[in-house]
């Protein structure tokens, strides 16, 4: 019985696909969403690392520590989707005290960088997309960001710094 169930389970969707003219590409996953706090390893490097900002559901740099300023933090993930060309969208949070820069790296090669826009409201979600990026199955995907100050927000000592907060990376098959 179990063997027959397997065959029925497999044959029925294949038969339905044949009837309606669908190919295996019709069943391919189009979008992969990687969450910064759950799908990436973010132990960082020797100089600076991200921390999990639970209040804003993002990875961030502790820019209150002067040693973590003007240095890149890095988080990595292994891509489990199929080899294809993807539009890659990063979702960041804007910050009044600085405009952090973000980089996306695939298998050690930077495929795009982006600077958060200037804003009057902190913690607004913002997205940026790079189009037609070739990503192979099993690729190492990294997101890097850097703390920044625009010298517009006063702090006890000097000015406040943005923390390079980001929430997710979404890969959507290019059309």
Coordinates of C-alpha atoms in Angstrom, one line a residue:
X1 CA 0.0 0.0 0.0
X2 CA 2.7 2.5 0.9
X3 CA 4.5 2.0 -2.4
X4 CA 1.2 2.6 -4.3
X5 CA 0.6 5.8 -2.3
X6 CA 4.0 7.1 -3.2
X7 CA 3.2 6.5 -6.9
X8 CA -0.2 8.1 -6.7
X9 CA 1.3 11.1 -4.8
X10 CA 3.9 11.5 -7.5
X11 CA 1.8 10.7 -10.6
X12 CA -1.2 12.9 -9.9
X13 CA 0.7 16.2 -9.7
X14 CA 2.8 15.2 -12.7
X15 CA -0.4 14.3 -14.7
X16 CA -2.1 17.5 -13.7
X17 CA 1.0 19.5 -14.8
X18 CA 1.0 17.7 -18.2
X19 CA -2.7 18.4 -18.7
X20 CA -2.3 22.1 -18.0
X21 CA 1.0 22.4 -19.9
X22 CA 3.1 23.3 -16.8
X23 CA 6.8 22.6 -16.7
X24 CA 9.1 21.9 -13.7
X25 CA 10.0 25.6 -13.8
X26 CA 6.4 26.5 -13.0
X27 CA 7.0 24.8 -9.6
X28 CA 10.3 26.5 -8.8
X29 CA 10.4 28.7 -5.7
X30 CA 10.5 32.3 -6.9
X31 CA 11.4 34.0 -3.7
X32 CA 13.7 33.4 -0.7
X33 CA 13.5 35.7 2.4
X34 CA 16.4 35.5 4.8
X35 CA 15.8 37.2 8.2
X36 CA 18.9 38.9 9.6
X37 CA 18.3 37.7 13.2
X38 CA 17.5 34.0 12.4
X39 CA 19.0 33.1 9.0
X40 CA 22.4 34.7 9.3
X41 CA 25.5 33.9 11.4
X42 CA 26.6 37.3 12.8
X43 CA 29.6 36.6 15.1
X44 CA 31.4 39.2 13.1
X45 CA 35.2 39.6 12.7
X46 CA 38.0 40.5 15.1
X47 CA 37.1 44.2 14.9
X48 CA 33.3 44.6 15.1
X49 CA 30.3 42.3 15.2
X50 CA 26.5 42.7 15.0
X51 CA 24.2 42.3 17.9
X52 CA 20.6 41.2 17.8
X53 CA 18.4 44.3 18.3
X54 CA 15.2 42.6 19.6
X55 CA 13.3 45.9 19.9
X56 CA 13.6 46.6 16.2
X57 CA 13.9 42.9 15.0
X58 CA 17.2 43.7 13.2
X59 CA 20.9 43.2 13.4
X60 CA 22.8 46.3 14.5
X61 CA 26.3 47.6 15.4
X62 CA 26.9 48.8 18.9
X63 CA 28.1 52.3 17.8
X64 CA 28.2 53.5 21.4
X65 CA 31.5 51.7 21.5
X66 CA 34.0 54.0 19.7
X67 CA 36.0 51.0 18.5
X68 CA 33.0 49.8 16.5
X69 CA 32.7 53.0 14.5
X70 CA 33.9 53.3 10.9
X71 CA 34.4 49.5 10.6
X72 CA 32.4 46.9 8.8
X73 CA 30.3 44.3 10.6
X74 CA 29.4 41.1 8.6
X75 CA 26.7 38.4 8.8
X76 CA 26.7 35.3 6.5
X77 CA 24.3 32.7 5.3
X78 CA 24.4 29.8 2.9
X79 CA 21.9 30.1 0.0
X80 CA 19.7 26.9 -0.3
X81 CA 17.9 28.1 -3.5
X82 CA 18.7 27.0 -7.0
X83 CA 21.3 28.6 -9.3
X84 CA 19.6 31.5 -11.1
X85 CA 19.6 35.2 -11.6
X86 CA 18.0 37.0 -8.7
X87 CA 16.8 40.5 -7.8
X88 CA 18.2 41.0 -4.3
X89 CA 16.4 43.3 -1.9
X90 CA 17.8 44.5 1.4
X91 CA 15.4 45.8 4.1
X92 CA 17.1 48.3 6.4
X93 CA 16.0 50.8 9.1
X94 CA 16.6 54.5 8.6
X95 CA 18.3 56.4 11.5
X96 CA 18.3 60.2 12.1
X97 CA 21.9 60.2 13.4
X98 CA 23.6 58.8 10.3
X99 CA 23.3 57.1 6.9
X100 CA 24.9 53.7 7.2
X101 CA 26.3 52.0 4.1
X102 CA 25.3 48.3 3.3
X103 CA 27.1 45.8 1.1
X104 CA 25.9 42.5 -0.3
X105 CA 28.6 39.9 -1.0
X106 CA 28.1 36.6 -2.9
X107 CA 30.9 34.0 -2.7
X108 CA 33.4 36.7 -1.7
X109 CA 32.5 39.2 -4.5
X110 CA 30.7 42.4 -3.7
X111 CA 27.6 42.5 -5.9
X112 CA 26.1 45.8 -4.6
X113 CA 26.4 48.6 -2.1
X114 CA 23.8 51.1 -0.8
X115 CA 23.6 54.1 1.5
X116 CA 20.5 54.6 3.6
X117 CA 18.7 57.8 2.9
X118 CA 18.8 60.8 5.2
X119 CA 15.7 61.0 7.3
X120 CA 13.9 63.0 10.1
X121 CA 12.3 59.8 11.5
X122 CA 14.4 56.9 12.9
X123 CA 13.5 53.2 12.5
X124 CA 11.5 53.5 9.3
X125 CA 11.7 50.5 7.1
X126 CA 13.5 51.1 3.8
X127 CA 14.3 48.8 0.9
X128 CA 16.8 48.8 -1.9
X129 CA 17.0 46.3 -4.8
X130 CA 19.9 45.2 -7.0
X131 CA 18.7 43.4 -10.2
X132 CA 19.9 40.4 -12.1
X133 CA 22.5 39.1 -9.7
X134 CA 23.7 35.6 -10.5
X135 CA 23.6 33.4 -7.3
X136 CA 24.6 29.8 -7.4
X137 CA 23.1 27.1 -5.2
X138 CA 25.0 26.8 -2.0
X139 CA 26.6 30.3 -2.3
X140 CA 27.8 32.1 0.7
X141 CA 25.8 35.3 1.0
X142 CA 27.0 38.1 3.3
X143 CA 25.6 41.4 4.4
X144 CA 27.9 44.1 5.7
X145 CA 27.2 47.4 7.2
X146 CA 29.1 50.2 8.9
X147 CA 28.1 52.7 11.6
X148 CA 28.0 56.4 10.5
X149 CA 27.4 59.8 12.0
X150 CA 26.0 62.8 10.1
X151 CA 26.9 65.0 13.1
X152 CA 23.3 66.2 13.3
X153 CA 22.2 64.5 16.6
X154 CA 24.0 65.6 19.8
X155 CA 25.2 63.0 22.3
X156 CA 26.8 63.3 25.7
X157 CA 30.2 63.2 24.1
X158 CA 30.2 64.3 20.4
X159 CA 27.4 63.1 18.2
X160 CA 25.2 60.0 17.8
X161 CA 25.9 57.3 15.2
X162 CA 23.7 55.1 13.1
X163 CA 24.0 51.4 13.9
X164 CA 23.6 49.9 10.4
X165 CA 20.4 48.2 11.3
X166 CA 18.9 45.8 8.8
X167 CA 16.1 43.2 8.9
X168 CA 16.2 41.0 5.9
X169 CA 17.5 40.0 2.5
X170 CA 15.0 38.8 -0.1
X171 CA 16.1 37.0 -3.3
X172 CA 13.5 36.9 -6.1
X173 CA 14.1 35.1 -9.4
X174 CA 14.7 37.8 -12.1
X175 CA 12.2 37.8 -15.0

